Amino acid sequence: MADVLTLADDPTARGAEVLGHRRSPAHHLRAEMAAGSAAAVALREVAFLTQVALRTEPGTPGGDALEAALGAVLPRRVGEVTEGPGGLFVLWLAPDEFLAVAPDEADSGVLTTEYAARLAAALGDRRGQVVDLSANRTTLELSGPAARWVLDKACRLDLHPRVFPVGAALATQLGATPAILWRTAEQTWRVLVRSSFTTHVVRWLLDGMREYA
C-alpha cells in the first residue's frame, strides 16, 4: 500500500527562501483587490495552492491506489468534495475526473512536483492519469454577505444554498471564462481559474463588487 501523503516536519528544508521570491498570477492586482473590497464583499488571492488533476474511476485498481496515496476517498457524485489529511481536498469534476487541492508547498513542505510524482508512482501502470496543474491555475476568494450576489451576475449556476451548499464545487463559467466554483463557507467562495485569465476575472469581479463598496 502506498504511503499517505502528509506534511513535512520542516517546511524550511524545502527552499522557503527561494519560494519567497515567487510572484502569483494576481500579485500585481493586490492593491486593486484591497481597494475594491469592503465589509459586504472582499476579494483576495489564495496563491500557490497545489493542484493535481486525477483521471481514474472510483472502485477500480487505479482509483483504489490513488485513494490509498491521498488518504481520502474520491468523490462519487456531482459537486461533492472530500477531505484528506494535511488540508487536502478532492473535488469532483466528472465521473472519472478529479482535482486534488493541497496547501502551498511553502507551507506543507511537499513540492508540487513531488506531490504529483508520488501520486503517479502510486497509480503505477494502472489505468488513469496524474497531472500537476499547480502552475496552470490560481485561486481567488470572494467572501462576505454580498459575495453570492456578485457571483450571480456572472455565473449561470443556481447558487441558492439548497442547490449549492457549503462544501460543494462545480465546473462552470464566469461570463465566458471557464472556472471551478467552490463554496468553502456560508459566505465564502473560491474561484479557480487559469492563470492567463486571472487579470480578466479579478477585474470582472471587482466591477461586480462596486455597488457594495
Tab-separated table of N, CA and C in Angstrom, residues 19-145:
chain	number	residue	atom	x	y	z
A	19	LEU	N	11.252	30.066	-2.498
A	19	LEU	CA	9.816	30.185	-2.731
A	19	LEU	C	9.310	31.581	-2.397
A	20	GLY	N	9.997	32.261	-1.500
A	20	GLY	CA	9.584	33.605	-1.127
A	20	GLY	C	9.700	34.613	-2.251
A	21	HIS	N	10.408	34.272	-3.317
A	21	HIS	CA	10.573	35.179	-4.457
A	21	HIS	C	9.516	34.957	-5.541
A	22	ARG	N	8.612	34.032	-5.323
A	22	ARG	CA	7.579	33.763	-6.323
A	22	ARG	C	6.624	34.949	-6.459
A	23	ARG	N	6.032	35.083	-7.637
A	23	ARG	CA	5.007	36.089	-7.878
A	23	ARG	C	3.788	35.378	-8.462
A	24	SER	N	2.675	35.499	-7.782
A	24	SER	CA	1.460	34.799	-8.189
A	24	SER	C	0.797	35.511	-9.366
A	25	PRO	N	-0.153	34.861	-10.051
A	25	PRO	CA	-0.839	35.486	-11.186
A	25	PRO	C	-1.570	36.778	-10.845
A	26	ALA	N	-2.000	36.937	-9.588
A	26	ALA	CA	-2.724	38.153	-9.200
A	26	ALA	C	-1.888	39.066	-8.307
A	27	HIS	N	-0.589	38.818	-8.254
A	27	HIS	CA	0.280	39.621	-7.387
A	27	HIS	C	0.164	41.111	-7.704
A	28	HIS	N	0.139	41.449	-8.995
A	28	HIS	CA	0.098	42.858	-9.409
A	28	HIS	C	-1.268	43.494	-9.189
A	29	LEU	N	-2.253	42.707	-8.773
A	29	LEU	CA	-3.615	43.212	-8.573
A	29	LEU	C	-3.985	43.327	-7.096
A	30	ARG	N	-3.019	43.100	-6.206
A	30	ARG	CA	-3.322	43.108	-4.777
A	30	ARG	C	-3.904	44.441	-4.324
A	31	ALA	N	-3.323	45.543	-4.773
A	31	ALA	CA	-3.817	46.856	-4.352
A	31	ALA	C	-5.227	47.098	-4.867
A	32	GLU	N	-5.510	46.686	-6.107
A	32	GLU	CA	-6.856	46.852	-6.672
A	32	GLU	C	-7.875	46.025	-5.897
A	33	MET	N	-7.506	44.799	-5.546
A	33	MET	CA	-8.432	43.950	-4.804
A	33	MET	C	-8.697	44.520	-3.414
A	34	ALA	N	-7.662	45.025	-2.762
A	34	ALA	CA	-7.840	45.617	-1.435
A	34	ALA	C	-8.716	46.855	-1.507
A	35	ALA	N	-8.486	47.697	-2.524
A	35	ALA	CA	-9.259	48.935	-2.653
A	35	ALA	C	-10.716	48.652	-2.994
A	36	GLY	N	-10.972	47.583	-3.725
A	36	GLY	CA	-12.333	47.268	-4.131
A	36	GLY	C	-13.110	46.446	-3.130
A	37	SER	N	-12.445	46.011	-2.065
A	37	SER	CA	-13.099	45.187	-1.048
A	37	SER	C	-13.730	46.055	0.032
A	38	ALA	N	-14.781	45.528	0.644
A	38	ALA	CA	-15.491	46.241	1.706
A	38	ALA	C	-16.087	45.200	2.649
A	39	ALA	N	-16.811	45.661	3.652
A	39	ALA	CA	-17.408	44.750	4.627
A	39	ALA	C	-18.396	43.794	3.969
A	40	ALA	N	-19.091	44.275	2.944
A	40	ALA	CA	-20.113	43.455	2.293
A	40	ALA	C	-19.514	42.357	1.432
A	41	VAL	N	-18.375	42.651	0.803
A	41	VAL	CA	-17.746	41.654	-0.050
A	41	VAL	C	-16.275	42.005	-0.221
A	42	ALA	N	-15.425	40.986	-0.122
A	42	ALA	CA	-13.986	41.176	-0.244
A	42	ALA	C	-13.418	40.155	-1.215
A	43	LEU	N	-12.344	40.568	-1.909
A	43	LEU	CA	-11.701	39.698	-2.892
A	43	LEU	C	-10.214	39.622	-2.587
A	44	ARG	N	-9.689	38.389	-2.598
A	44	ARG	CA	-8.254	38.190	-2.414
A	44	ARG	C	-7.827	36.962	-3.196
A	45	GLU	N	-6.528	36.815	-3.349
A	45	GLU	CA	-5.984	35.627	-3.992
A	45	GLU	C	-5.441	34.676	-2.930
A	46	VAL	N	-5.753	33.396	-3.084
A	46	VAL	CA	-5.140	32.345	-2.268
A	46	VAL	C	-4.121	31.673	-3.178
A	47	ALA	N	-2.908	32.155	-3.105
A	47	ALA	CA	-1.910	31.813	-4.120
A	47	ALA	C	-1.199	30.493	-3.862
A	48	PHE	N	-0.731	29.899	-4.951
A	48	PHE	CA	0.218	28.786	-4.941
A	48	PHE	C	-0.305	27.491	-4.313
A	49	LEU	N	-1.623	27.288	-4.333
A	49	LEU	CA	-2.133	26.006	-3.865
A	49	LEU	C	-1.650	24.890	-4.788
A	50	THR	N	-1.347	23.753	-4.209
A	50	THR	CA	-1.009	22.579	-5.010
A	50	THR	C	-2.290	22.046	-5.637
A	51	GLN	N	-2.273	21.864	-6.951
A	51	GLN	CA	-3.455	21.374	-7.661
A	51	GLN	C	-3.035	20.266	-8.627
A	52	VAL	N	-3.567	19.092	-8.411
A	52	VAL	CA	-3.189	17.930	-9.218
A	52	VAL	C	-4.442	17.290	-9.810
A	53	ALA	N	-4.476	17.189	-11.117
A	53	ALA	CA	-5.597	16.557	-11.813
A	53	ALA	C	-5.447	15.041	-11.766
A	54	LEU	N	-6.551	14.371	-11.484
A	54	LEU	CA	-6.566	12.913	-11.403
A	54	LEU	C	-7.604	12.371	-12.359
A	55	ARG	N	-7.206	11.408	-13.203
A	55	ARG	CA	-8.158	10.714	-14.065
A	55	ARG	C	-8.157	9.251	-13.665
A	56	THR	N	-9.280	8.786	-13.153
A	56	THR	CA	-9.424	7.401	-12.730
A	56	THR	C	-10.892	7.149	-12.450
A	57	GLU	N	-11.268	5.910	-12.260
A	57	GLU	CA	-12.636	5.570	-11.896
A	57	GLU	C	-12.643	4.994	-10.483
A	58	PRO	N	-13.435	5.574	-9.587
A	58	PRO	CA	-13.520	5.022	-8.229
A	58	PRO	C	-13.931	3.557	-8.267
A	59	GLY	N	-13.353	2.777	-7.374
A	59	GLY	CA	-13.688	1.364	-7.320
A	59	GLY	C	-12.851	0.488	-8.212
A	60	THR	N	-11.981	1.085	-9.034
A	60	THR	CA	-11.062	0.319	-9.877
A	60	THR	C	-9.709	0.228	-9.171
A	61	PRO	N	-8.812	-0.634	-9.645
A	61	PRO	CA	-7.483	-0.699	-9.028
A	61	PRO	C	-6.767	0.652	-9.015
A	62	GLY	N	-6.910	1.409	-10.094
A	62	GLY	CA	-6.284	2.725	-10.133
A	62	GLY	C	-6.895	3.675	-9.125
A	63	GLY	N	-8.206	3.649	-9.045
A	63	GLY	CA	-8.890	4.503	-8.074
A	63	GLY	C	-8.526	4.141	-6.651
A	64	ASP	N	-8.467	2.847	-6.360
A	64	ASP	CA	-8.103	2.395	-5.017
A	64	ASP	C	-6.679	2.818	-4.655
A	65	ALA	N	-5.760	2.735	-5.632
A	65	ALA	CA	-4.365	3.102	-5.382
A	65	ALA	C	-4.240	4.593	-5.080
A	66	LEU	N	-4.968	5.419	-5.815
A	66	LEU	CA	-4.902	6.852	-5.575
A	66	LEU	C	-5.552	7.219	-4.240
A	67	GLU	N	-6.645	6.568	-3.897
A	67	GLU	CA	-7.274	6.831	-2.606
A	67	GLU	C	-6.322	6.493	-1.460
A	68	ALA	N	-5.604	5.392	-1.597
A	68	ALA	CA	-4.654	4.995	-0.552
A	68	ALA	C	-3.533	6.029	-0.425
A	69	ALA	N	-3.038	6.522	-1.554
A	69	ALA	CA	-1.957	7.505	-1.525
A	69	ALA	C	-2.432	8.850	-0.987
A	70	LEU	N	-3.650	9.237	-1.337
A	70	LEU	CA	-4.201	10.508	-0.875
A	70	LEU	C	-4.598	10.475	0.591
A	71	GLY	N	-5.015	9.307	1.051
A	71	GLY	CA	-5.597	9.223	2.389
A	71	GLY	C	-7.006	9.781	2.399
A	72	ALA	N	-7.646	9.774	1.254
A	72	ALA	CA	-9.004	10.312	1.109
A	72	ALA	C	-9.740	9.522	0.048
A	73	VAL	N	-11.043	9.393	0.208
A	73	VAL	CA	-11.848	8.744	-0.818
A	73	VAL	C	-12.098	9.731	-1.949
A	74	LEU	N	-12.257	9.232	-3.138
A	74	LEU	CA	-12.606	10.074	-4.274
A	74	LEU	C	-14.096	10.399	-4.221
A	75	PRO	N	-14.482	11.620	-4.563
A	75	PRO	CA	-15.906	11.968	-4.583
A	75	PRO	C	-16.665	11.060	-5.542
A	76	ARG	N	-17.930	10.817	-5.226
A	76	ARG	CA	-18.723	9.894	-6.031
A	76	ARG	C	-19.862	10.573	-6.785
A	77	ARG	N	-20.124	11.854	-6.528
A	77	ARG	CA	-21.271	12.482	-7.190
A	77	ARG	C	-20.968	13.934	-7.547
A	78	VAL	N	-21.800	14.479	-8.407
A	78	VAL	CA	-21.646	15.850	-8.894
A	78	VAL	C	-21.556	16.841	-7.732
A	79	GLY	N	-20.520	17.679	-7.753
A	79	GLY	CA	-20.379	18.729	-6.768
A	79	GLY	C	-19.750	18.306	-5.457
A	80	GLU	N	-19.521	17.007	-5.263
A	80	GLU	CA	-19.009	16.544	-3.974
A	80	GLU	C	-17.527	16.877	-3.814
A	81	VAL	N	-17.146	17.225	-2.601
A	81	VAL	CA	-15.753	17.462	-2.233
A	81	VAL	C	-15.438	16.610	-1.018
A	82	THR	N	-14.373	15.823	-1.100
A	82	THR	CA	-13.957	15.013	0.045
A	82	THR	C	-12.684	15.597	0.650
A	83	GLU	N	-12.384	15.180	1.869
A	83	GLU	CA	-11.264	15.775	2.601
A	83	GLU	C	-10.292	14.703	3.063
A	84	GLY	N	-9.011	15.054	3.024
A	84	GLY	CA	-7.973	14.142	3.475
A	84	GLY	C	-7.069	14.821	4.483
A	85	PRO	N	-5.936	14.221	4.800
A	85	PRO	CA	-5.043	14.780	5.823
A	85	PRO	C	-4.283	16.007	5.325
A	86	GLY	N	-3.857	16.844	6.272
A	86	GLY	CA	-2.973	17.950	5.938
A	86	GLY	C	-3.575	19.029	5.073
A	87	GLY	N	-4.884	19.248	5.171
A	87	GLY	CA	-5.504	20.299	4.373
A	87	GLY	C	-5.797	19.910	2.938
A	88	LEU	N	-5.837	18.617	2.647
A	88	LEU	CA	-6.150	18.133	1.309
A	88	LEU	C	-7.649	18.097	1.068
A	89	PHE	N	-8.065	18.515	-0.141
A	89	PHE	CA	-9.446	18.370	-0.582
A	89	PHE	C	-9.430	17.786	-1.990
A	90	VAL	N	-10.414	16.946	-2.288
A	90	VAL	CA	-10.537	16.364	-3.620
A	90	VAL	C	-11.886	16.773	-4.191
A	91	LEU	N	-11.867	17.459	-5.333
A	91	LEU	CA	-13.077	17.987	-5.954
A	91	LEU	C	-13.514	17.087	-7.099
A	92	TRP	N	-14.816	16.839	-7.183
A	92	TRP	CA	-15.395	16.081	-8.296
A	92	TRP	C	-15.549	17.010	-9.490
A	93	LEU	N	-15.021	16.617	-10.651
A	93	LEU	CA	-15.206	17.392	-11.873
A	93	LEU	C	-15.998	16.620	-12.921
A	94	ALA	N	-15.867	15.308	-12.908
A	94	ALA	CA	-16.579	14.414	-13.825
A	94	ALA	C	-16.505	13.017	-13.214
A	95	PRO	N	-17.282	12.052	-13.740
A	95	PRO	CA	-17.264	10.714	-13.127
A	95	PRO	C	-15.878	10.088	-13.026
A	96	ASP	N	-14.959	10.466	-13.924
A	96	ASP	CA	-13.610	9.911	-13.866
A	96	ASP	C	-12.550	11.008	-13.812
A	97	GLU	N	-12.939	12.195	-13.359
A	97	GLU	CA	-12.002	13.321	-13.311
A	97	GLU	C	-12.143	14.064	-11.981
A	98	PHE	N	-11.002	14.289	-11.320
A	98	PHE	CA	-10.992	14.905	-10.002
A	98	PHE	C	-9.845	15.894	-9.911
A	99	LEU	N	-9.930	16.792	-8.937
A	99	LEU	CA	-8.849	17.746	-8.697
A	99	LEU	C	-8.462	17.679	-7.224
A	100	ALA	N	-7.233	17.295	-6.960
A	100	ALA	CA	-6.711	17.285	-5.597
A	100	ALA	C	-6.119	18.660	-5.313
A	101	VAL	N	-6.588	19.295	-4.255
A	101	VAL	CA	-6.117	20.632	-3.879
A	101	VAL	C	-5.497	20.538	-2.487
A	102	ALA	N	-4.221	20.890	-2.389
A	102	ALA	CA	-3.482	20.814	-1.133
A	102	ALA	C	-2.819	22.160	-0.852
A	103	PRO	N	-2.291	22.365	0.349
A	103	PRO	CA	-1.682	23.651	0.676
A	103	PRO	C	-0.483	24.000	-0.197
A	104	ASP	N	-0.114	25.265	-0.158
A	104	ASP	CA	1.077	25.780	-0.808
A	104	ASP	C	2.291	24.970	-0.349
A	105	GLU	N	3.173	24.653	-1.292
A	105	GLU	CA	4.355	23.867	-0.946
A	105	GLU	C	5.241	24.574	0.081
A	106	ALA	N	5.183	25.907	0.137
A	106	ALA	CA	5.959	26.638	1.135
A	106	ALA	C	5.441	26.376	2.546
A	107	ASP	N	4.168	26.034	2.662
A	107	ASP	CA	3.574	25.737	3.967
A	107	ASP	C	3.638	24.254	4.304
A	108	SER	N	3.438	23.424	3.294
A	108	SER	CA	3.366	21.983	3.540
A	108	SER	C	4.726	21.313	3.586
A	109	GLY	N	5.697	21.885	2.866
A	109	GLY	CA	6.992	21.235	2.763
A	109	GLY	C	7.039	20.147	1.718
A	110	VAL	N	5.957	19.964	0.969
A	110	VAL	CA	5.913	18.968	-0.105
A	110	VAL	C	5.840	19.713	-1.435
A	111	LEU	N	6.890	19.640	-2.239
A	111	LEU	CA	6.909	20.318	-3.526
A	111	LEU	C	5.765	19.806	-4.404
A	112	THR	N	5.198	20.698	-5.198
A	112	THR	CA	4.090	20.283	-6.062
A	112	THR	C	4.510	19.161	-7.001
A	113	THR	N	5.721	19.260	-7.534
A	113	THR	CA	6.203	18.219	-8.440
A	113	THR	C	6.356	16.889	-7.714
A	114	GLU	N	6.818	16.956	-6.462
A	114	GLU	CA	6.965	15.742	-5.672
A	114	GLU	C	5.607	15.141	-5.341
A	115	TYR	N	4.664	16.003	-4.999
A	115	TYR	CA	3.315	15.545	-4.667
A	115	TYR	C	2.724	14.768	-5.845
A	116	ALA	N	2.804	15.379	-7.043
A	116	ALA	CA	2.260	14.730	-8.233
A	116	ALA	C	3.025	13.452	-8.569
A	117	ALA	N	4.338	13.490	-8.393
A	117	ALA	CA	5.150	12.310	-8.712
A	117	ALA	C	4.812	11.139	-7.798
A	118	ARG	N	4.561	11.418	-6.532
A	118	ARG	CA	4.225	10.344	-5.598
A	118	ARG	C	2.853	9.751	-5.914
A	119	LEU	N	1.922	10.582	-6.349
A	119	LEU	CA	0.619	10.055	-6.766
A	119	LEU	C	0.751	9.220	-8.036
A	120	ALA	N	1.562	9.710	-8.982
A	120	ALA	CA	1.773	8.960	-10.224
A	120	ALA	C	2.430	7.610	-9.925
A	121	ALA	N	3.367	7.602	-8.979
A	121	ALA	CA	4.023	6.344	-8.609
A	121	ALA	C	3.027	5.382	-7.981
A	122	ALA	N	2.113	5.911	-7.178
A	122	ALA	CA	1.094	5.058	-6.557
A	122	ALA	C	0.168	4.464	-7.619
A	123	LEU	N	-0.146	5.259	-8.637
A	123	LEU	CA	-1.006	4.771	-9.716
A	123	LEU	C	-0.298	3.694	-10.523
A	124	GLY	N	1.010	3.891	-10.733
A	124	GLY	CA	1.797	2.903	-11.475
A	124	GLY	C	1.296	2.738	-12.900
A	125	ASP	N	1.206	1.486	-13.329
A	125	ASP	CA	0.761	1.225	-14.694
A	125	ASP	C	-0.732	0.924	-14.773
A	126	ARG	N	-1.443	1.212	-13.682
A	126	ARG	CA	-2.887	1.031	-13.699
A	126	ARG	C	-3.526	2.119	-14.561
A	127	ARG	N	-4.736	1.877	-14.993
A	127	ARG	CA	-5.403	2.828	-15.870
A	127	ARG	C	-5.710	4.129	-15.118
A	128	GLY	N	-5.290	5.257	-15.690
A	128	GLY	CA	-5.530	6.551	-15.068
A	128	GLY	C	-4.459	7.538	-15.457
A	129	GLN	N	-4.498	8.718	-14.840
A	129	GLN	CA	-3.544	9.771	-15.182
A	129	GLN	C	-3.414	10.740	-14.010
A	130	VAL	N	-2.214	11.255	-13.816
A	130	VAL	CA	-1.931	12.259	-12.784
A	130	VAL	C	-1.168	13.396	-13.452
A	131	VAL	N	-1.680	14.638	-13.323
A	131	VAL	CA	-1.040	15.793	-13.957
A	131	VAL	C	-0.979	16.943	-12.957
A	132	ASP	N	0.204	17.499	-12.770
A	132	ASP	CA	0.385	18.646	-11.884
A	132	ASP	C	-0.099	19.907	-12.599
A	133	LEU	N	-1.161	20.531	-12.073
A	133	LEU	CA	-1.726	21.750	-12.653
A	133	LEU	C	-1.504	22.969	-11.753
A	134	SER	N	-0.591	22.866	-10.821
A	134	SER	CA	-0.410	23.930	-9.833
A	134	SER	C	-0.069	25.267	-10.482
A	135	ALA	N	0.719	25.253	-11.543
A	135	ALA	CA	1.090	26.495	-12.217
A	135	ALA	C	0.063	26.910	-13.267
A	136	ASN	N	-0.898	26.039	-13.498
A	136	ASN	CA	-1.906	26.295	-14.530
A	136	ASN	C	-3.051	27.163	-14.031
A	137	ARG	N	-3.312	27.118	-12.722
A	137	ARG	CA	-4.449	27.849	-12.155
A	137	ARG	C	-4.020	28.634	-10.922
A	138	THR	N	-4.796	29.667	-10.618
A	138	THR	CA	-4.714	30.293	-9.311
A	138	THR	C	-6.092	30.268	-8.679
A	139	THR	N	-6.162	30.671	-7.422
A	139	THR	CA	-7.417	30.623	-6.688
A	139	THR	C	-7.748	32.004	-6.153
A	140	LEU	N	-8.926	32.488	-6.501
A	140	LEU	CA	-9.436	33.751	-5.980
A	140	LEU	C	-10.501	33.436	-4.944
A	141	GLU	N	-10.559	34.235	-3.894
A	141	GLU	CA	-11.540	34.008	-2.837
A	141	GLU	C	-12.422	35.235	-2.674
A	142	LEU	N	-13.714	35.027	-2.829
A	142	LEU	CA	-14.707	36.081	-2.668
A	142	LEU	C	-15.489	35.776	-1.397
A	143	SER	N	-15.539	36.739	-0.479
A	143	SER	CA	-16.191	36.476	0.805
A	143	SER	C	-17.018	37.673	1.254
A	144	GLY	N	-17.972	37.391	2.134
A	144	GLY	CA	-18.830	38.440	2.664
A	144	GLY	C	-20.282	38.183	2.331
A	145	PRO	N	-21.202	38.891	2.990
A	145	PRO	CA	-22.637	38.660	2.784
A	145	PRO	C	-23.111	38.923	1.355
